[in-house]
CSV table of C-alpha atoms in Angstrom, one decimal:
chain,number,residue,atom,x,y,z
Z,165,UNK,CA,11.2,-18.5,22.3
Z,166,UNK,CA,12.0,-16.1,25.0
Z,167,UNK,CA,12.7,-12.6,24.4
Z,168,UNK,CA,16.5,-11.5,25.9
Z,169,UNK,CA,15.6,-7.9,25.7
Z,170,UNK,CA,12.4,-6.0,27.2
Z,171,UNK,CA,11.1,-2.9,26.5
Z,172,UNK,CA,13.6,-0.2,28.3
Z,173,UNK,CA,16.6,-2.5,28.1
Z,174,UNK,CA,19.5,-0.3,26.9
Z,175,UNK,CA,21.5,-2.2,23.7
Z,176,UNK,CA,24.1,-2.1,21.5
Z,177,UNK,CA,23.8,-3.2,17.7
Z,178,UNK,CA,27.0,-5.6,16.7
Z,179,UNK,CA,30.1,-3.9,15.1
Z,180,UNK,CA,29.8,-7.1,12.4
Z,181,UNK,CA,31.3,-7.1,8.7
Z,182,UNK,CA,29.0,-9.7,7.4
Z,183,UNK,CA,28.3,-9.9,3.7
Z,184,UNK,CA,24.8,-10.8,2.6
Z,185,UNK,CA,21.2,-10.0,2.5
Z,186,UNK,CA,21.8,-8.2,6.2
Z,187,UNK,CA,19.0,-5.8,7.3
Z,188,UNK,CA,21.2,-4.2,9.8
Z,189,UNK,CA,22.1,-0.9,8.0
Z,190,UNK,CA,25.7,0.3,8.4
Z,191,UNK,CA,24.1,3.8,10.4
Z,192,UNK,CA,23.2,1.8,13.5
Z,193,UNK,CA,26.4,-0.8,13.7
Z,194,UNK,CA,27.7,-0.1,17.5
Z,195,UNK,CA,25.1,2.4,18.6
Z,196,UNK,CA,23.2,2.3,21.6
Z,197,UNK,CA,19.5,2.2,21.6
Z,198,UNK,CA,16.6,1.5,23.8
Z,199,UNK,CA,14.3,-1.7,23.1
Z,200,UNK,CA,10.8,0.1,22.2
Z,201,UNK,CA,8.9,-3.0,21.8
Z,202,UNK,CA,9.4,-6.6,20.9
Z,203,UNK,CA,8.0,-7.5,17.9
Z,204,UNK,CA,7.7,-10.8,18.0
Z,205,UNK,CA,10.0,-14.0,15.6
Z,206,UNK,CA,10.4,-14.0,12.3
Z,207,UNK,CA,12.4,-15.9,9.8
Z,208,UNK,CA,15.5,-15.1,9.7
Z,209,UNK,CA,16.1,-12.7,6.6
Z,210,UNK,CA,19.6,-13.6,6.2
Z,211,UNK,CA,19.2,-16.9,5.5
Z,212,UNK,CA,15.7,-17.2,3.8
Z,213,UNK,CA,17.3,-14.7,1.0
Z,214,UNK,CA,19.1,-17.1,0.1
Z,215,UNK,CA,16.0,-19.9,-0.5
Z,216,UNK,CA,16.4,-21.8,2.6
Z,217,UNK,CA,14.1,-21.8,5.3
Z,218,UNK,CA,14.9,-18.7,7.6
Z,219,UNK,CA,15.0,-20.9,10.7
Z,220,UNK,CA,15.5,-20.9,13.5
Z,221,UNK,CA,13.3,-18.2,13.8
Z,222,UNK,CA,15.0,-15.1,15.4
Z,223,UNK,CA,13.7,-12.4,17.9
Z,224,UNK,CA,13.1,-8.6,15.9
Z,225,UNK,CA,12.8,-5.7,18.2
Z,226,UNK,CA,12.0,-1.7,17.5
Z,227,UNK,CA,14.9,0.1,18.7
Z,228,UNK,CA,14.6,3.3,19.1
Z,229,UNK,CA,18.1,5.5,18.7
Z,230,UNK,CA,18.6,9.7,20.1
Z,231,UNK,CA,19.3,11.5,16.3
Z,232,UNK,CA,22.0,12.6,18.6
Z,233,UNK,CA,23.5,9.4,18.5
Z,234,UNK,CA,23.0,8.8,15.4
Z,235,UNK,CA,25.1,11.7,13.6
Z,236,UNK,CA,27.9,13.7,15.5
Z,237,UNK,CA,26.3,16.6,13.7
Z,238,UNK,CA,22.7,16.4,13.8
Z,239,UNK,CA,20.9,19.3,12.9
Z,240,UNK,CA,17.7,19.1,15.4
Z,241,UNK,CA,16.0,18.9,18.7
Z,242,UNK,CA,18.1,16.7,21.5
Z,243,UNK,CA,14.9,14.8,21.4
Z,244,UNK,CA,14.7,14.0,17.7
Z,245,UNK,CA,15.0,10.1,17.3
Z,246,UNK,CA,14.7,7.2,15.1
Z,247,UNK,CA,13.4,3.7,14.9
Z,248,UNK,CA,14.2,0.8,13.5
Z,249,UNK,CA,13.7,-2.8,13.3
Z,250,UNK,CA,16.8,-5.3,14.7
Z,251,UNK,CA,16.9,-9.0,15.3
Z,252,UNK,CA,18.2,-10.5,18.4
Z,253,UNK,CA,21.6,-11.9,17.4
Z,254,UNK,CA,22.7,-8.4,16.1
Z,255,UNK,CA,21.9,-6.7,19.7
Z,256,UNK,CA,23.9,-7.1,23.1
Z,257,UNK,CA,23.1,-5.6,26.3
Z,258,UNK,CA,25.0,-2.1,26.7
I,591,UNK,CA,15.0,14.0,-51.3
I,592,UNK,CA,15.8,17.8,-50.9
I,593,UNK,CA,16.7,19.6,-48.0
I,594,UNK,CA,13.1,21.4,-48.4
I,595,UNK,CA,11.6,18.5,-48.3
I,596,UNK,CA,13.3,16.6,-45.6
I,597,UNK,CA,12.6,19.6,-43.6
I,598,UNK,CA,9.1,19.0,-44.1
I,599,UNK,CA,9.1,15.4,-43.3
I,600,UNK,CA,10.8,15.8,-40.0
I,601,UNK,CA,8.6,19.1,-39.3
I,602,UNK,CA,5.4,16.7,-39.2
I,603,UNK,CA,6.9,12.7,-38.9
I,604,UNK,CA,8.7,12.9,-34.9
I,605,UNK,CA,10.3,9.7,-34.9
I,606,UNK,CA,13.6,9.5,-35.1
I,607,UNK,CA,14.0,7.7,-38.3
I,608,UNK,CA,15.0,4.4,-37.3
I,609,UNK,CA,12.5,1.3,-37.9
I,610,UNK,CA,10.8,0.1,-35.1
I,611,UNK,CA,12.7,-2.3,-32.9
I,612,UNK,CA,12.9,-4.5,-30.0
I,613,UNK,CA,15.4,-2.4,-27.8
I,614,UNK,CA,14.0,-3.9,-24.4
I,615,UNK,CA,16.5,-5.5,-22.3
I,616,UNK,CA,16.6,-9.3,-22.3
I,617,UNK,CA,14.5,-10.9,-19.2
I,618,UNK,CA,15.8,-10.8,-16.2
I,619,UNK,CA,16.5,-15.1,-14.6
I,620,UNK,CA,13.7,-13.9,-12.2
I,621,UNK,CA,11.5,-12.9,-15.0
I,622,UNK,CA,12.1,-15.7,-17.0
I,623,UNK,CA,11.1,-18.0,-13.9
I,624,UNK,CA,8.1,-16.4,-13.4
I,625,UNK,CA,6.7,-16.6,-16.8
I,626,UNK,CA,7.7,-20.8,-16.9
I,627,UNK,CA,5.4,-20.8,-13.4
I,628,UNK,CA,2.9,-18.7,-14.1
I,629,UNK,CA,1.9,-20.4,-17.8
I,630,UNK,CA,2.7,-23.7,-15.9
I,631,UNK,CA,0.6,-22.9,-13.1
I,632,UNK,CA,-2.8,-21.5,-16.4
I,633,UNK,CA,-2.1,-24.7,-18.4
I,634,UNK,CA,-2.7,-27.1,-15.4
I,635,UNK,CA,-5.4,-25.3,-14.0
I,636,UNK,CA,-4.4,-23.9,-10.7
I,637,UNK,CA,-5.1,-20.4,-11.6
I,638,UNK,CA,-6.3,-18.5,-14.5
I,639,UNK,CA,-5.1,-15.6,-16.9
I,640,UNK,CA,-8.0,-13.9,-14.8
I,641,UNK,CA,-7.2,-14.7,-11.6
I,642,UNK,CA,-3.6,-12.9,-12.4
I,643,UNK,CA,-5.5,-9.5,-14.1
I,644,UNK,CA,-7.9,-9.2,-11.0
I,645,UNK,CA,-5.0,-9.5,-9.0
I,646,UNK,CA,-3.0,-6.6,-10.4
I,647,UNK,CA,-6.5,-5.0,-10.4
I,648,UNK,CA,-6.5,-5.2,-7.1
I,649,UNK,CA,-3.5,-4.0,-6.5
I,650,UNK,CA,-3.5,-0.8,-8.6
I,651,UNK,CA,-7.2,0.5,-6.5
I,652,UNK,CA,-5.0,0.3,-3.6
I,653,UNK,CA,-4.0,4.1,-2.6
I,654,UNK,CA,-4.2,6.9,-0.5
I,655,UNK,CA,-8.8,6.2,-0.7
I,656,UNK,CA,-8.1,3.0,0.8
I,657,UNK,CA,-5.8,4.6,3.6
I,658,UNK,CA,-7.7,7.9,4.1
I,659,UNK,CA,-10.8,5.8,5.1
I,660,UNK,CA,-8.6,3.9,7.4
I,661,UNK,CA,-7.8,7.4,8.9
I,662,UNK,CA,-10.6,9.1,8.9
I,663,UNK,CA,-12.2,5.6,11.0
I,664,UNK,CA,-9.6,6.5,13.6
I,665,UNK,CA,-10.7,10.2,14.0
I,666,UNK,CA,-13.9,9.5,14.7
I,667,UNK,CA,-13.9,6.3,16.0
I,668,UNK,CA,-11.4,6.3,20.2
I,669,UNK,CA,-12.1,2.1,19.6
I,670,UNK,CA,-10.9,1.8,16.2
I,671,UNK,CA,-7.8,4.7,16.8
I,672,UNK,CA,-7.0,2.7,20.0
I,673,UNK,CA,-6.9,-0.9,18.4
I,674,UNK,CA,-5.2,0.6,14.8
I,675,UNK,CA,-2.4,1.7,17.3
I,676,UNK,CA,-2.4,-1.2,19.1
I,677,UNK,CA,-3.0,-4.0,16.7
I,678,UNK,CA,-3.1,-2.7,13.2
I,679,UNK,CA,-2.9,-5.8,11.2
I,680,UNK,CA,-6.5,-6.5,12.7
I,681,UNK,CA,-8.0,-3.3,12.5
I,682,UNK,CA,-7.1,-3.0,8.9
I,683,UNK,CA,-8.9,-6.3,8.4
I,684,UNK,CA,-12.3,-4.6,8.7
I,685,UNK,CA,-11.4,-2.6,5.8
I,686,UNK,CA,-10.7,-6.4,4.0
I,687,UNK,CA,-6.7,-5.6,4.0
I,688,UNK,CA,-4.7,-8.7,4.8
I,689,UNK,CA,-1.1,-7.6,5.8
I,690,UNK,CA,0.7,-11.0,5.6
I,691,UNK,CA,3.5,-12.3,6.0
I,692,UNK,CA,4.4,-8.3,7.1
I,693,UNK,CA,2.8,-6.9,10.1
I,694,UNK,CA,1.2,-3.4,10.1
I,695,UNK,CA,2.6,-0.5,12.7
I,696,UNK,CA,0.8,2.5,13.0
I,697,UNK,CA,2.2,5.5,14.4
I,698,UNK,CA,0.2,8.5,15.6
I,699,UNK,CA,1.0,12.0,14.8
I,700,UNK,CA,0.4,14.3,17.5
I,701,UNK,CA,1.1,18.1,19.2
I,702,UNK,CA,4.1,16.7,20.6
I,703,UNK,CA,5.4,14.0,17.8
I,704,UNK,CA,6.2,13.9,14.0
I,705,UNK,CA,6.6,11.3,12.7
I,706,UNK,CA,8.1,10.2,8.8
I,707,UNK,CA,8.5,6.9,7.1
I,708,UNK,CA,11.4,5.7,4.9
I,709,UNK,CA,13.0,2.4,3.8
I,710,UNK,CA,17.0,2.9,3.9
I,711,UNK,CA,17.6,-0.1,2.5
I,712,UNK,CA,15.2,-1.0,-0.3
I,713,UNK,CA,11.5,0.4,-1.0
I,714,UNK,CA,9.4,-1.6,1.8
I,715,UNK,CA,6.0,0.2,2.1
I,716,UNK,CA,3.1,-0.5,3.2
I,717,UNK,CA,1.1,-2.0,-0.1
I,718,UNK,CA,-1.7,-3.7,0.9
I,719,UNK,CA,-3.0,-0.4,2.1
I,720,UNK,CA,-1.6,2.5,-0.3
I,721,UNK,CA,-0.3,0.2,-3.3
I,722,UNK,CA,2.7,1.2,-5.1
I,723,UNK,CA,5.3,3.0,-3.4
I,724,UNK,CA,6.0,6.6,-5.0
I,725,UNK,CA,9.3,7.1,-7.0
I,726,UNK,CA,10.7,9.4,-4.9
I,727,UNK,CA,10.4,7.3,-1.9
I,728,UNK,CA,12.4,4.7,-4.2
I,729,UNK,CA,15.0,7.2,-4.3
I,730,UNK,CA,18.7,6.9,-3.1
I,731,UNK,CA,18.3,10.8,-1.6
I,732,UNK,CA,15.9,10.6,0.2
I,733,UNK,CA,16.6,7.2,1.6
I,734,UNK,CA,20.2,8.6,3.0
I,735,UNK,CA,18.8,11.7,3.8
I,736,UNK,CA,15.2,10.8,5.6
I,737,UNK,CA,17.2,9.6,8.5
I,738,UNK,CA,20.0,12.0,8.8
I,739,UNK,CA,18.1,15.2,8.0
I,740,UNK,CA,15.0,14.7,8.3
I,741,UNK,CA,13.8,18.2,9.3
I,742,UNK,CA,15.3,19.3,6.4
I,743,UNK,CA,13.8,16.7,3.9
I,744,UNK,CA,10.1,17.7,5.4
I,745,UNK,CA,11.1,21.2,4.8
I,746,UNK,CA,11.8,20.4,1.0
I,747,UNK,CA,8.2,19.2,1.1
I,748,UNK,CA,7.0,22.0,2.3
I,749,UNK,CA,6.4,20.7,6.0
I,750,UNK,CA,8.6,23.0,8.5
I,751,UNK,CA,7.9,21.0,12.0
I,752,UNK,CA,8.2,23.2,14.4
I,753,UNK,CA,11.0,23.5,17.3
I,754,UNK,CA,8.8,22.2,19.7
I,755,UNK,CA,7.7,19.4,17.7
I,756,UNK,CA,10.0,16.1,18.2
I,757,UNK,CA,10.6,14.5,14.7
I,758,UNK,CA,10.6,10.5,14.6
I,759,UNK,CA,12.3,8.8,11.6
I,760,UNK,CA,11.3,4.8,11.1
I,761,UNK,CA,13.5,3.2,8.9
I,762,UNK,CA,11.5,0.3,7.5
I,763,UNK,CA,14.0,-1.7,7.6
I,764,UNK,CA,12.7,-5.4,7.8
I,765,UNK,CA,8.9,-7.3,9.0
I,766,UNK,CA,6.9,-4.3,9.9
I,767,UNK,CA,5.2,-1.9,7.6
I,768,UNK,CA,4.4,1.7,9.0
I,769,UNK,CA,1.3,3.6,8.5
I,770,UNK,CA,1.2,7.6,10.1
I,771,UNK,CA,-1.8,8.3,11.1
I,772,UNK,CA,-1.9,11.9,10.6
I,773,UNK,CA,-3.3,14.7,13.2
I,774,UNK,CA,-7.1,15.6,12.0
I,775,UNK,CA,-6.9,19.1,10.6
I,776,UNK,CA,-8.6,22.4,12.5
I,777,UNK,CA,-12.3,23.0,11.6
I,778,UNK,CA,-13.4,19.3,10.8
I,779,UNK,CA,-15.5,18.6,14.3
I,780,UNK,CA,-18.7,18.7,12.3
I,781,UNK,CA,-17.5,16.8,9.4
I,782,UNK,CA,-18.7,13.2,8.6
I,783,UNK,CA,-16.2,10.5,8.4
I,784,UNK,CA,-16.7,10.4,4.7
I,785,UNK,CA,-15.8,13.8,4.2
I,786,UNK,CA,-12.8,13.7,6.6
I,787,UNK,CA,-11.3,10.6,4.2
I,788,UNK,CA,-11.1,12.5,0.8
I,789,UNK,CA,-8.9,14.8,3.3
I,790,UNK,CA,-6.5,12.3,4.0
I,791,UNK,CA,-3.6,12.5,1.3
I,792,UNK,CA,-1.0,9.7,0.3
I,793,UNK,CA,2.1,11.9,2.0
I,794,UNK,CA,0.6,12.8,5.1
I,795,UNK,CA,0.2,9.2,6.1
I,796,UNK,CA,4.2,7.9,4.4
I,797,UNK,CA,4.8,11.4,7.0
I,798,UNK,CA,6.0,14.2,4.6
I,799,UNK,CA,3.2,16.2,4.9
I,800,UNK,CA,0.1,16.9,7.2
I,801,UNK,CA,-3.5,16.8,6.3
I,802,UNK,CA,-4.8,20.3,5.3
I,803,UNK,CA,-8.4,21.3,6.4
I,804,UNK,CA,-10.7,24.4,5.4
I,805,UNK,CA,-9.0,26.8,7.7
I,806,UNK,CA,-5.1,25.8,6.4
């Protein structure tokens, strides 16, 4: 499987409603990040949950996120920033 | 009886007076599963009622002397820091860790960077290293707040980073499992590794606190 994303690539997470075992918390839906490192493919979490097999496999990424970002009303340093695991299919290039 | 010596009774007898009963919840589907496998799994012989005790064993020696010798390797040891950082799951092997099916990130604290661990949306941790997850990091508060305040979290526990210091939150979130590796206190050069280890504390490597040496 081919990674869509690189290390550097700017992204946006998906605006989704999706019920479910999702591990795309709420914080980060439509924020822009930067790809910090491909992590490699896993099972995907929102199907194996549910006792099938998690596949096809799907592409997880660190994305790191300016606090900034984040929260209109951060209290911290501009360069204060978070990371966070998301798979491929939630991410699109920004 | 009369008042007296009710009095009495209660002054010496702490229970609350009612017999002693079953008030546990009933089992959970889950629990009641895992019971049918497990006795399934002793009565044909796969495993034994051993096996499962060693196990939890096992499990409950895991803690911050299993990750403070990890730690105190990577002060003293550039080869070991360098491949922890790079490719933790096999470092940690050495130490006869076995991170599957998660993988193992290590992130470095340093004069420039801060970083803290927390797992917004459930407890993920990193157990085959430090065991059991503490209950506070279990917590709904500091869950929410890790990520949207953390320099005032750290601050509640007693760790003011300062201004210069760029704070990094990783939110746990899904295959990974984060280890800080924590900056090696002030007045340690001489100290042996097995010295520097018993430094290394259970907080200071989830992030919410630093490693203290002599001279802190």
């Amino acid at each position: 499987m081919d990674p869509r994303f690189h290390p550097g690539d700017s992204v946006r997470v998906l605006e989704r409603n999706q019920p479910g075992h999702v591990r795309t918390p709420l914080y980060v839906r439509g924020k822009v990040g930067v790809i910090e490192r491909i992590v490699g493919s896993f099972p995907n979490p929102e199907t194996l949950a549910y006792g099938q097999t998690g596949l096809p496999y799907k592409m997880l990424y660190r994305v790191n996120f300016e606090q900034k970002l984040l929260w209109h009303d951060y209290d911290g340093k501009p360069e204060d920033s978070l990371e966070i695991e998301i798979y491929e299919h939630w991410l699109e290039p920004a | 009886m009369s008042d007296q010596h009710h009095d009495l009774v209660h002054a010496t007898h702490t229970h609350d007076g009612k017999p002693i009963q079953n008030d546990d919840r009933p089992p959970l589907e889950a629990e009641t599963l895992e019971t049918a496998i497990r006795e399934l799994l002793i009565e044909k012989g796969v495993i034994s009622s051993d096996d499962i005790r060693r196990a939890i064993e096992t499990m409950d020696d895991r803690g911050e002397a299993l990750g403070g010798k990890i730690v105190a390797r990577a002060w003293v040891d550039e080869d070991f820091r360098q491949r922890l950082l790079s490719e933790g799951d096999a470092a940690v092997r050495d130490f006869g860790i076995d991170m599957r099916p998660t993988e193992l990130c290590v992130v470095e604290n340093t004069d420039e960077v801060h970083n803290m661990v927390v797992c917004t949306l459930c407890s993920c941790y990193p157990r085959p290293i430090l065991g059991l997850p503490p209950v506070w990091y279990k917590r709904r508060d500091y869950r929410a707040r890790a990520v949207r305040e953390p320099r005032a979290i750290l601050a509640e526990f007693g760790t003011t980073i300062p201004e210069r210091k760029q704070v990094r939150v990783h939110d746990s979130n899904a295959d990974l499992r984060y280890l800080v590796l924590p900056q090696r206190p002030a007045g340690t050069d001489d100290w042996s590794e097995e010295q520097l280890a018993e430094l290394v504390t259970r907080d200071s490597m989830i992030g919410v606190a630093d490693v203290r040496g002599p001279t802190d």
